Amino acid sequence: MNRKALLVEDDNAIATVIRSAMEDEGFAVDSCDSIAERDRLLVGNAYGVMLTDVMLTDGDGIATLGAVREAYPDMPVIILSAQNTLDTAVRATSGGAFEYFPKPFDLDELVRAASQAVANRKASDTEGEEPGDGLPLIGRSPAMQEVYRLISRLLGNDLSVLVLGESGTGKELVAEAIHQLGKRKSGPFVALNAAAIPRELIESELFGHEKGAFTGATARSVGKFEQAHGGTLFLDEIGDMPAEAQTRLLRALQSGRIRRVGGSEEIAVDVRIVAATNRDLAPMIAAGTFREDLFYRLNVVPIRLPPLRDRMDDIEPLARHFLSRAADEGLPRRGLSREAAALLARQPWRGNVRELQNFVYRAALLARQDEIDAATIKELLVDDNDPAGAEQPADFASTVERWLAQEQFGEGVLYHEALAQFERPLMRHALRRTGGNQLKAAQLLGINRNTLRKRLGELDIDPERYSQG
């Protein structure tokens, strides 16, 4: 087993740490920081594995990887990158990388991957073209890196995928990315939302129907499976699919054949299945409302999408991306100030990426200046009448979070300012309840009368305003 490694890394601190960890595991490590030096070392040495950064002192480490793979086809390559985008992950895998590690990475995991690489002595055989612009997913946060890595590993195969995540996190975008970047990209991408179709019609939507199969079936209809032949079928909200449709879906996935409703002919279909749900399927399986065997058939590769609150660093690039899209769709072209972007990044976005997109489009429409500023964002946040939020009154914690997100505080004042904001309505309530009687108000609050009097003065609350006398 050849445990000699070439490390191509332009950050001396990172190179030192990696070299030390690999040498502790028995590797002999040569290192350099440029493509030119990499090529010189490759000519004079036989390496069991190469680890390379993307941005090097004299160029792009992935862009020049083709020649390396051609000259040294048996040498596994591990890509390291701080350019943590879906494009980088796909380029790494498409370039024949054994593994891809976005920075910061787990050092032990990196060393394990290097050991596995030299043990296998075979790089990944995933093929694909280098993608262009227009990739559907935005964000470089650590929370999105595992998503990108999983997508990149799915491009050369037809394994079924189950995308999990809250509403609005972009589950259909993941399905589109798998389709657009994979080997089925020349075929159709067909989507079906199981929650949006009446249960009595869902089998017809999936499998089609023959003329006369049911009342209203005046002609033969081709279902989603046949429409997606040669491509990808995206089954959104799979947790809402009725039991009888689940049974027929399972049979189709097992056999690769479908039968139209009211028909007798077996039709072979070639589709890749990507399913998605915002529901927890485990209790549904336990309750018998979702088939366990269907779950295992769909859940070959699970991808869990993080909510936007777990990827706050992505909010600004997402907002700027949506502003650009808004302009492409005919809305005024707007910029976004740094203060406005910071304010957006502090919001909870319970509706996730979908809520952010709608908000940014509204801001592009209503802003009075070419650059959207923090004042405009604050005004829209106050006026935001999202129906979902209106139906469900915010709990106390959510109210506090929203207040914290909309304000900026100097160092050392946050606790006292928050306490004052809480105490003012509390003490006004007590005074209203007691008709301005400070003794009774103090008893209602459970505090000393002198403490109440002191805080009323500090908070500039006049108890006489609440007196009934």
Tab-separated table of C-alpha atoms in Angstrom:
chain	number	residue	atom	x	y	z
A	1	MET	CA	0.000	0.000	0.000
A	2	ASN	CA	1.486	3.327	-1.114
A	3	ARG	CA	1.092	5.776	1.806
A	4	LYS	CA	2.973	8.598	0.166
A	5	ALA	CA	0.761	11.679	-0.226
A	6	LEU	CA	0.983	14.956	-2.120
A	7	LEU	CA	-0.657	17.914	-0.378
A	8	VAL	CA	-1.318	20.977	-2.570
A	9	GLU	CA	-2.429	23.780	-0.223
A	10	ASP	CA	-1.603	27.506	-0.265
A	11	ASP	CA	-2.545	28.124	3.384
A	12	ASN	CA	0.557	27.301	5.416
A	13	ALA	CA	-1.335	26.887	8.683
A	14	ILE	CA	-3.815	24.411	7.189
A	15	ALA	CA	-1.015	22.565	5.369
A	16	THR	CA	0.943	22.175	8.616
A	17	VAL	CA	-2.061	20.749	10.476
A	18	ILE	CA	-2.943	18.300	7.690
A	19	ARG	CA	0.662	17.181	7.264
A	20	SER	CA	1.036	16.524	10.988
A	21	ALA	CA	-2.199	14.543	11.197
A	22	MET	CA	-1.355	12.424	8.174
A	23	GLU	CA	2.188	11.746	9.318
A	24	ASP	CA	0.759	10.552	12.633
A	25	GLU	CA	-1.167	7.965	10.596
A	26	GLY	CA	1.915	6.739	8.761
A	27	PHE	CA	1.794	8.896	5.633
A	28	ALA	CA	4.863	10.423	4.043
A	29	VAL	CA	3.732	13.845	2.883
A	30	ASP	CA	5.158	16.170	0.243
A	31	SER	CA	3.523	19.586	0.051
A	32	CYS	CA	3.422	22.606	-2.256
A	33	ASP	CA	1.202	25.619	-2.909
A	34	SER	CA	1.012	25.877	-6.703
A	35	ILE	CA	-0.070	23.972	-9.800
A	36	ALA	CA	3.393	24.265	-11.325
A	37	GLU	CA	5.100	22.752	-8.281
A	38	ARG	CA	2.389	20.080	-8.077
A	39	ASP	CA	3.100	18.984	-11.641
A	40	ARG	CA	6.853	18.913	-11.006
A	41	LEU	CA	6.440	16.701	-7.927
A	42	LEU	CA	4.029	14.368	-9.721
A	43	VAL	CA	6.574	13.702	-12.451
A	44	GLY	CA	9.284	12.637	-10.031
A	45	ASN	CA	7.257	10.682	-7.471
A	46	ALA	CA	4.641	7.952	-7.170
A	47	TYR	CA	1.879	9.089	-4.813
A	48	GLY	CA	-0.833	6.956	-3.285
A	49	VAL	CA	-3.154	9.955	-2.927
A	50	MET	CA	-3.221	13.670	-3.689
A	51	LEU	CA	-5.038	16.256	-1.571
A	52	THR	CA	-5.525	19.606	-3.276
A	53	ASP	CA	-7.111	22.945	-2.549
A	54	VAL	CA	-9.102	24.652	-5.321
A	55	MET	CA	-7.729	28.211	-5.209
A	56	LEU	CA	-3.931	27.955	-5.470
A	57	THR	CA	-1.271	30.600	-5.931
A	58	ASP	CA	-1.210	30.190	-9.714
A	59	GLY	CA	-4.682	28.983	-10.650
A	60	ASP	CA	-7.680	26.716	-10.121
A	61	GLY	CA	-6.817	23.268	-8.802
A	62	ILE	CA	-9.967	21.673	-10.210
A	63	ALA	CA	-9.730	23.276	-13.648
A	64	THR	CA	-6.330	21.616	-14.153
A	65	LEU	CA	-7.330	18.281	-12.645
A	66	GLY	CA	-8.245	16.689	-15.993
A	67	ALA	CA	-4.614	16.479	-17.102
A	68	VAL	CA	-3.623	15.003	-13.741
A	69	ARG	CA	-6.336	12.358	-13.950
A	70	GLU	CA	-5.275	11.495	-17.493
A	71	ALA	CA	-1.592	11.156	-16.568
A	72	TYR	CA	-2.167	9.380	-13.230
A	73	PRO	CA	-5.532	7.592	-13.585
A	74	ASP	CA	-4.997	5.313	-10.564
A	75	MET	CA	-4.119	8.087	-8.095
A	76	PRO	CA	-7.114	9.094	-5.936
A	77	VAL	CA	-7.639	12.835	-5.534
A	78	ILE	CA	-9.264	14.529	-2.545
A	79	ILE	CA	-10.498	18.110	-3.036
A	80	LEU	CA	-10.369	20.703	-0.245
A	81	SER	CA	-12.119	24.018	-0.741
A	82	ALA	CA	-13.221	27.196	0.949
A	83	GLN	CA	-15.339	27.950	-2.154
A	84	ASN	CA	-18.255	26.126	-0.580
A	85	THR	CA	-20.852	26.191	-3.333
A	86	LEU	CA	-22.844	23.485	-5.084
A	87	ASP	CA	-20.853	24.320	-8.208
A	88	THR	CA	-17.570	23.467	-6.429
A	89	ALA	CA	-18.931	20.186	-5.058
A	90	VAL	CA	-20.189	19.148	-8.496
A	91	ARG	CA	-16.970	20.204	-10.223
A	92	ALA	CA	-14.966	18.177	-7.716
A	93	THR	CA	-17.036	15.044	-8.257
A	94	SER	CA	-17.298	15.544	-12.015
A	95	GLY	CA	-13.523	15.902	-12.150
A	96	GLY	CA	-13.115	12.407	-10.722
A	97	ALA	CA	-12.364	13.314	-7.102
A	98	PHE	CA	-12.387	10.480	-4.579
A	99	GLU	CA	-13.844	12.828	-1.968
A	100	TYR	CA	-14.671	16.491	-1.474
A	101	PHE	CA	-14.190	18.359	1.834
A	102	PRO	CA	-15.488	21.919	2.263
A	103	LYS	CA	-13.561	24.040	4.741
A	104	PRO	CA	-13.650	23.911	7.687
A	105	PHE	CA	-13.546	20.115	7.742
A	106	ASP	CA	-13.139	17.364	10.312
A	107	LEU	CA	-9.418	16.524	10.321
A	108	ASP	CA	-9.950	12.934	11.480
A	109	GLU	CA	-12.470	12.389	8.696
A	110	LEU	CA	-10.026	13.782	6.141
A	111	VAL	CA	-7.251	11.432	7.262
A	112	ARG	CA	-9.675	8.494	7.212
A	113	ALA	CA	-10.665	9.364	3.651
A	114	ALA	CA	-7.009	9.506	2.607
A	115	SER	CA	-6.408	6.070	4.148
A	116	GLN	CA	-9.466	4.665	2.365
A	117	ALA	CA	-8.286	6.209	-0.898
A	118	VAL	CA	-4.893	4.527	-0.845
A	119	ALA	CA	-6.491	1.262	0.241
A	120	ASN	CA	-8.915	1.316	-2.677
A	121	ARG	CA	-6.379	2.678	-5.201
A	122	LYS	CA	-9.286	3.657	-7.393
A	123	ALA	CA	-10.775	7.067	-7.838
A	124	SER	CA	-14.463	7.699	-8.200
A	125	ASP	CA	-15.770	6.778	-11.654
A	126	THR	CA	-18.541	9.351	-11.581
A	127	GLU	CA	-18.675	11.166	-14.908
A	128	GLY	CA	-20.345	14.381	-15.898
A	129	GLU	CA	-19.814	17.672	-17.578
A	130	GLU	CA	-18.743	20.755	-15.722
A	131	PRO	CA	-21.920	22.660	-14.928
A	132	GLY	CA	-22.478	26.182	-16.047
A	133	ASP	CA	-24.347	29.029	-14.444
A	134	GLY	CA	-27.900	28.859	-13.196
A	135	LEU	CA	-27.510	26.243	-10.483
A	136	PRO	CA	-30.722	26.255	-8.453
A	137	LEU	CA	-29.282	26.291	-4.916
A	138	ILE	CA	-27.700	29.310	-3.217
A	139	GLY	CA	-25.600	29.384	-0.050
A	140	ARG	CA	-22.165	28.550	1.318
A	141	SER	CA	-23.028	27.993	4.961
A	142	PRO	CA	-21.715	24.885	6.740
A	143	ALA	CA	-25.317	23.681	7.023
A	144	MET	CA	-25.549	23.434	3.214
A	145	GLN	CA	-22.253	21.648	2.642
A	146	GLU	CA	-23.521	18.141	3.379
A	147	VAL	CA	-26.437	18.816	1.035
A	148	TYR	CA	-24.005	19.720	-1.754
A	149	ARG	CA	-21.820	16.697	-1.081
A	150	LEU	CA	-24.786	14.340	-1.234
A	151	ILE	CA	-26.101	15.894	-4.441
A	152	SER	CA	-22.698	15.583	-6.086
A	153	ARG	CA	-22.593	11.861	-5.250
A	154	LEU	CA	-25.996	11.246	-6.819
A	155	LEU	CA	-25.263	12.589	-10.274
A	156	GLY	CA	-23.859	9.390	-11.771
A	157	ASN	CA	-26.519	6.980	-10.511
A	158	ASP	CA	-30.298	6.542	-10.314
A	159	LEU	CA	-30.722	5.884	-6.590
A	160	SER	CA	-34.013	7.014	-5.076
A	161	VAL	CA	-33.788	10.134	-2.909
A	162	LEU	CA	-35.966	11.343	-0.035
A	163	VAL	CA	-35.624	15.075	0.670
A	164	LEU	CA	-36.668	16.059	4.194
A	165	GLY	CA	-37.201	19.560	5.527
A	166	GLU	CA	-39.638	22.224	6.642
A	167	SER	CA	-41.949	23.958	4.201
A	168	GLY	CA	-40.173	26.603	2.167
A	169	THR	CA	-36.634	25.204	2.524
A	170	GLY	CA	-36.272	24.443	-1.192
A	171	LYS	CA	-36.900	20.717	-1.479
A	172	GLU	CA	-37.981	20.972	-5.115
A	173	LEU	CA	-34.781	22.903	-5.895
A	174	VAL	CA	-32.766	19.937	-4.614
A	175	ALA	CA	-34.736	17.633	-6.908
A	176	GLU	CA	-34.147	19.991	-9.836
A	177	ALA	CA	-30.419	20.143	-9.073
A	178	ILE	CA	-30.141	16.344	-9.024
A	179	HIS	CA	-31.939	16.215	-12.370
A	180	GLN	CA	-30.244	19.164	-14.102
A	181	LEU	CA	-26.722	18.144	-13.117
A	182	GLY	CA	-27.103	14.381	-13.470
A	183	LYS	CA	-27.085	11.939	-16.344
A	184	ARG	CA	-30.873	12.314	-16.867
A	185	LYS	CA	-30.708	16.049	-17.591
A	186	SER	CA	-31.741	15.537	-21.231
A	187	GLY	CA	-34.961	13.857	-20.071
A	188	PRO	CA	-38.080	15.468	-18.574
A	189	PHE	CA	-38.426	16.683	-15.001
A	190	VAL	CA	-41.998	16.078	-13.844
A	191	ALA	CA	-43.359	17.124	-10.444
A	192	LEU	CA	-46.469	16.004	-8.573
A	193	ASN	CA	-47.632	17.439	-5.248
A	194	ALA	CA	-49.541	14.710	-3.421
A	195	ALA	CA	-51.088	17.237	-1.014
A	196	ALA	CA	-52.597	19.319	-3.825
A	197	ILE	CA	-54.548	16.546	-5.583
A	198	PRO	CA	-57.865	15.082	-4.383
A	199	ARG	CA	-57.293	11.551	-3.107
A	200	GLU	CA	-59.745	10.070	-5.623
A	201	LEU	CA	-57.730	11.541	-8.524
A	202	ILE	CA	-54.164	10.947	-7.410
A	203	GLU	CA	-53.825	7.482	-8.963
A	204	SER	CA	-55.046	8.861	-12.278
A	205	GLU	CA	-52.500	11.694	-12.018
A	206	LEU	CA	-49.694	9.243	-11.295
A	207	PHE	CA	-50.503	6.402	-13.668
A	208	GLY	CA	-52.948	7.907	-16.163
A	209	HIS	CA	-56.337	6.473	-17.095
A	210	GLU	CA	-58.185	4.934	-19.998
A	211	LYS	CA	-61.281	6.423	-21.593
A	212	GLY	CA	-64.344	5.567	-19.522
A	213	ALA	CA	-62.333	4.485	-16.476
A	214	PHE	CA	-64.512	6.728	-14.312
A	215	THR	CA	-67.094	9.481	-14.643
A	216	GLY	CA	-65.531	12.338	-16.549
A	217	ALA	CA	-62.789	10.219	-18.169
A	218	THR	CA	-63.757	11.137	-21.722
A	219	ALA	CA	-60.357	10.332	-23.221
A	220	ARG	CA	-57.180	8.444	-22.446
A	221	SER	CA	-54.810	10.392	-20.198
A	222	VAL	CA	-51.077	9.830	-19.729
A	223	GLY	CA	-49.943	10.024	-16.086
A	224	LYS	CA	-46.874	11.536	-14.476
A	225	PHE	CA	-44.904	8.283	-14.630
A	226	GLU	CA	-45.185	8.089	-18.407
A	227	GLN	CA	-44.547	11.816	-18.777
A	228	ALA	CA	-41.303	11.429	-16.787
A	229	HIS	CA	-40.041	8.438	-18.810
A	230	GLY	CA	-36.293	8.811	-19.279
A	231	GLY	CA	-36.101	11.576	-16.699
A	232	THR	CA	-36.956	12.366	-13.074
A	233	LEU	CA	-40.279	12.165	-11.238
A	234	PHE	CA	-40.457	14.442	-8.202
A	235	LEU	CA	-43.108	13.359	-5.684
A	236	ASP	CA	-43.599	16.294	-3.331
A	237	GLU	CA	-45.412	15.960	0.023
A	238	ILE	CA	-45.233	12.188	-0.210
A	239	GLY	CA	-46.455	11.948	3.392
A	240	ASP	CA	-49.888	13.151	2.223
A	241	MET	CA	-50.368	10.358	-0.300
A	242	PRO	CA	-53.404	8.164	0.511
A	243	ALA	CA	-52.848	4.508	1.434
A	244	GLU	CA	-54.281	2.982	-1.757
A	245	ALA	CA	-52.029	5.173	-3.920
A	246	GLN	CA	-49.041	4.223	-1.766
A	247	THR	CA	-49.669	0.561	-2.565
A	248	ARG	CA	-49.777	1.148	-6.314
A	249	LEU	CA	-46.729	3.406	-6.141
A	250	LEU	CA	-44.748	0.740	-4.298
A	251	ARG	CA	-45.694	-1.847	-6.907
A	252	ALA	CA	-44.571	0.491	-9.706
A	253	LEU	CA	-41.234	1.167	-8.018
A	254	GLN	CA	-40.619	-2.551	-7.461
A	255	SER	CA	-41.513	-3.663	-10.972
A	256	GLY	CA	-40.655	-0.648	-13.098
A	257	ARG	CA	-44.056	-1.037	-14.747
A	258	ILE	CA	-47.363	0.799	-14.357
A	259	ARG	CA	-50.968	0.213	-15.391
A	260	ARG	CA	-53.323	3.051	-16.216
A	261	VAL	CA	-56.507	3.307	-14.185
A	262	GLY	CA	-59.130	1.247	-15.992
A	263	GLY	CA	-56.522	-0.387	-18.225
A	264	SER	CA	-55.037	-3.869	-18.472
A	265	GLU	CA	-51.781	-3.151	-20.307
A	266	GLU	CA	-48.518	-3.171	-18.327
A	267	ILE	CA	-46.337	-0.244	-19.390
A	268	ALA	CA	-42.595	-0.190	-18.690
A	269	VAL	CA	-41.325	3.132	-17.335
A	270	ASP	CA	-37.790	4.348	-16.712
A	271	VAL	CA	-37.804	7.131	-14.134
A	272	ARG	CA	-35.661	8.307	-11.272
A	273	ILE	CA	-37.684	8.996	-8.135
A	274	VAL	CA	-37.001	11.962	-5.877
A	275	ALA	CA	-39.577	12.275	-3.095
A	276	ALA	CA	-39.953	14.992	-0.466
A	277	THR	CA	-41.907	15.670	2.699
A	278	ASN	CA	-42.066	18.179	5.539
A	279	ARG	CA	-43.657	15.565	7.798
A	280	ASP	CA	-42.059	13.140	10.246
A	281	LEU	CA	-42.815	9.789	8.643
A	282	ALA	CA	-41.751	7.656	11.631
A	283	PRO	CA	-44.955	8.194	13.695
A	284	MET	CA	-47.026	7.807	10.519
A	285	ILE	CA	-45.399	4.434	9.890
A	286	ALA	CA	-46.076	3.446	13.509
A	287	ALA	CA	-49.715	4.519	13.126
A	288	GLY	CA	-50.096	2.610	9.867
A	289	THR	CA	-50.831	5.677	7.731
A	290	PHE	CA	-47.609	5.420	5.723
A	291	ARG	CA	-46.237	2.155	4.390
A	292	GLU	CA	-42.927	1.154	5.924
A	293	ASP	CA	-41.863	-0.776	2.799
A	294	LEU	CA	-42.538	2.298	0.646
A	295	PHE	CA	-40.479	4.425	3.031
A	296	TYR	CA	-37.468	2.132	2.638
A	297	ARG	CA	-37.923	2.074	-1.124
A	298	LEU	CA	-37.841	5.895	-1.253
A	299	ASN	CA	-35.320	6.525	1.518
A	300	VAL	CA	-32.296	5.022	-0.234
A	301	VAL	CA	-30.447	8.341	0.059
A	302	PRO	CA	-31.995	10.823	2.520
A	303	ILE	CA	-31.126	14.518	2.186
A	304	ARG	CA	-32.137	16.724	5.094
A	305	LEU	CA	-32.485	20.407	4.168
A	306	PRO	CA	-31.662	22.835	6.985
A	307	PRO	CA	-34.179	25.559	7.866
A	308	LEU	CA	-33.089	29.105	7.087
A	309	ARG	CA	-32.579	29.858	10.806
A	310	ASP	CA	-29.738	27.298	10.756
A	311	ARG	CA	-28.016	28.959	7.784
A	312	MET	CA	-28.206	32.645	8.676
A	313	ASP	CA	-24.988	33.406	6.758
A	314	ASP	CA	-26.852	32.537	3.556
A	315	ILE	CA	-29.598	35.129	4.012
A	316	GLU	CA	-27.683	38.038	2.456
A	317	PRO	CA	-26.566	36.150	-0.698
A	318	LEU	CA	-30.073	34.719	-1.024
A	319	ALA	CA	-31.616	38.186	-0.724
A	320	ARG	CA	-29.278	39.613	-3.374
A	321	HIS	CA	-30.020	36.628	-5.624
A	322	PHE	CA	-33.768	37.229	-5.272
A	323	LEU	CA	-33.323	40.932	-6.057
A	324	SER	CA	-31.580	39.961	-9.277
A	325	ARG	CA	-34.362	37.506	-10.139
A	326	ALA	CA	-36.995	40.120	-9.331
A	327	ALA	CA	-35.372	42.492	-11.815
A	328	ASP	CA	-35.303	39.746	-14.446
A	329	GLU	CA	-39.036	39.283	-13.891
A	330	GLY	CA	-39.843	42.935	-14.512
A	331	LEU	CA	-39.619	44.476	-11.031
A	332	PRO	CA	-37.391	47.526	-10.444
A	333	ARG	CA	-33.699	46.697	-10.158
A	334	ARG	CA	-32.672	47.341	-6.557
A	335	GLY	CA	-29.524	47.185	-4.498
A	336	LEU	CA	-29.358	46.235	-0.815
A	337	SER	CA	-27.469	48.229	1.787
A	338	ARG	CA	-25.223	46.438	4.266
A	339	GLU	CA	-27.423	47.579	7.147
A	340	ALA	CA	-30.538	46.235	5.412
A	341	ALA	CA	-28.813	42.930	4.713
A	342	ALA	CA	-27.762	42.675	8.365
A	343	LEU	CA	-31.328	43.345	9.470
A	344	LEU	CA	-32.661	40.653	7.147
A	345	ALA	CA	-30.111	38.217	8.562
A	346	ARG	CA	-31.492	38.729	12.067
A	347	GLN	CA	-35.069	37.770	11.201
A	348	PRO	CA	-36.482	34.337	12.151
A	349	TRP	CA	-37.941	33.547	8.669
A	350	ARG	CA	-40.319	30.865	9.873
A	351	GLY	CA	-41.440	30.402	6.270
A	352	ASN	CA	-37.799	29.760	5.335
A	353	VAL	CA	-36.431	30.593	1.871
A	354	ARG	CA	-39.906	30.972	0.374
A	355	GLU	CA	-40.825	33.646	2.923
A	356	LEU	CA	-37.538	35.475	2.327
A	357	GLN	CA	-38.084	35.450	-1.435
A	358	ASN	CA	-41.603	36.856	-1.125
A	359	PHE	CA	-40.384	39.550	1.261
A	360	VAL	CA	-37.505	40.576	-1.037
A	361	TYR	CA	-39.824	40.781	-4.054
A	362	ARG	CA	-42.186	42.990	-2.041
A	363	ALA	CA	-39.266	45.185	-0.986
A	364	ALA	CA	-38.129	45.509	-4.618
A	365	LEU	CA	-41.620	46.642	-5.589
A	366	LEU	CA	-42.267	49.083	-2.738
A	367	ALA	CA	-38.838	50.623	-2.058
A	368	ARG	CA	-38.605	54.329	-2.912
A	369	GLN	CA	-34.870	54.359	-3.644
A	370	ASP	CA	-32.672	52.274	-5.925
A	371	GLU	CA	-30.957	50.853	-2.857
A	372	ILE	CA	-33.152	49.188	-0.238
A	373	ASP	CA	-32.114	50.500	3.175
A	374	ALA	CA	-32.707	49.321	6.733
A	375	ALA	CA	-35.568	51.790	7.238
A	376	THR	CA	-37.468	50.240	4.329
A	377	ILE	CA	-36.902	46.749	5.733
A	378	LYS	CA	-38.143	47.844	9.184
A	379	GLU	CA	-41.232	49.428	7.680
A	380	LEU	CA	-42.077	46.298	5.718
A	381	LEU	CA	-41.475	44.066	8.733
A	382	VAL	CA	-43.936	46.133	10.773
A	383	ASP	CA	-46.512	46.124	7.981
A	384	ASP	CA	-45.973	42.473	7.073
A	385	ASN	CA	-49.395	40.855	7.125
A	386	ASP	CA	-48.393	37.287	6.258
A	387	PRO	CA	-51.598	35.222	6.549
A	388	ALA	CA	-49.810	32.341	8.234
A	389	GLY	CA	-48.526	34.673	10.910
A	390	ALA	CA	-51.921	36.305	11.321
A	391	GLU	CA	-53.651	32.984	11.922
A	392	GLN	CA	-51.297	31.991	14.685
A	393	PRO	CA	-50.486	34.692	17.288
A	394	ALA	CA	-46.768	34.756	18.069
A	395	ASP	CA	-45.774	33.270	21.409
A	396	PHE	CA	-43.784	35.310	23.923
A	397	ALA	CA	-40.393	33.914	22.891
A	398	SER	CA	-41.089	34.641	19.227
A	399	THR	CA	-42.100	38.203	20.063
A	400	VAL	CA	-38.860	38.746	21.981
A	401	GLU	CA	-36.838	37.252	19.121
A	402	ARG	CA	-38.496	39.542	16.603
A	403	TRP	CA	-37.846	42.602	18.798
A	404	LEU	CA	-34.194	41.610	19.231
A	405	ALA	CA	-33.829	41.107	15.494
A	406	GLN	CA	-35.109	44.582	14.631
A	407	GLU	CA	-32.953	46.560	17.018
A	408	GLN	CA	-29.236	47.244	17.357
A	409	PHE	CA	-27.683	47.590	20.786
A	410	GLY	CA	-24.436	48.991	22.073
A	411	GLU	CA	-22.226	46.790	24.207
A	412	GLY	CA	-23.404	46.340	27.796
A	413	VAL	CA	-26.968	47.691	27.408
A	414	LEU	CA	-28.940	44.781	25.937
A	415	TYR	CA	-30.058	43.206	29.234
A	416	HIS	CA	-31.224	46.463	30.786
A	417	GLU	CA	-32.977	47.656	27.633
A	418	ALA	CA	-34.769	44.319	27.202
A	419	LEU	CA	-35.785	44.340	30.863
A	420	ALA	CA	-37.222	47.832	30.518
A	421	GLN	CA	-39.154	46.849	27.401
A	422	PHE	CA	-40.662	43.951	29.343
A	423	GLU	CA	-41.385	45.898	32.531
A	424	ARG	CA	-43.200	48.846	30.944
A	425	PRO	CA	-46.256	46.935	29.653
A	426	LEU	CA	-46.194	44.710	32.741
A	427	MET	CA	-46.410	47.617	35.173
A	428	ARG	CA	-48.960	49.492	33.074
A	429	HIS	CA	-51.109	46.366	33.148
A	430	ALA	CA	-50.836	46.137	36.953
A	431	LEU	CA	-51.742	49.816	37.360
A	432	ARG	CA	-54.731	49.489	35.038
A	433	ARG	CA	-55.942	46.429	36.955
A	434	THR	CA	-55.692	48.250	40.297
A	435	GLY	CA	-56.894	51.683	39.230
A	436	GLY	CA	-53.469	53.217	39.861
A	437	ASN	CA	-53.236	51.904	43.453
A	438	GLN	CA	-49.501	51.313	43.868
A	439	LEU	CA	-49.833	49.107	46.934
A	440	LYS	CA	-52.262	46.756	45.189
A	441	ALA	CA	-50.228	46.887	41.982
A	442	ALA	CA	-47.105	45.855	43.909
A	443	GLN	CA	-49.050	42.995	45.531
A	444	LEU	CA	-50.364	41.889	42.133
A	445	LEU	CA	-46.836	41.859	40.729
A	446	GLY	CA	-45.372	40.204	43.817
A	447	ILE	CA	-42.781	42.917	44.460
A	448	ASN	CA	-42.086	45.467	47.168
A	449	ARG	CA	-43.996	48.787	46.933
A	450	ASN	CA	-40.754	50.767	47.140
A	451	THR	CA	-39.324	48.692	44.276
A	452	LEU	CA	-42.421	49.444	42.209
A	453	ARG	CA	-42.223	53.179	42.932
A	454	LYS	CA	-38.520	53.242	42.037
A	455	ARG	CA	-39.049	51.407	38.733
A	456	LEU	CA	-42.041	53.572	37.778
A	457	GLY	CA	-39.810	56.621	38.086
A	458	GLU	CA	-36.978	55.021	36.115
A	459	LEU	CA	-39.365	53.916	33.365
A	460	ASP	CA	-41.126	57.317	33.280
A	461	ILE	CA	-44.555	55.834	34.043
A	462	ASP	CA	-47.044	58.157	35.763
A	463	PRO	CA	-49.349	56.087	38.051
A	464	GLU	CA	-51.798	59.022	38.244
A	465	ARG	CA	-52.815	58.320	34.629
A	466	TYR	CA	-54.358	55.072	35.818
A	467	SER	CA	-56.093	56.464	38.933
A	468	GLN	CA	-59.852	56.083	39.086
A	469	GLY	CA	-60.244	58.881	41.589
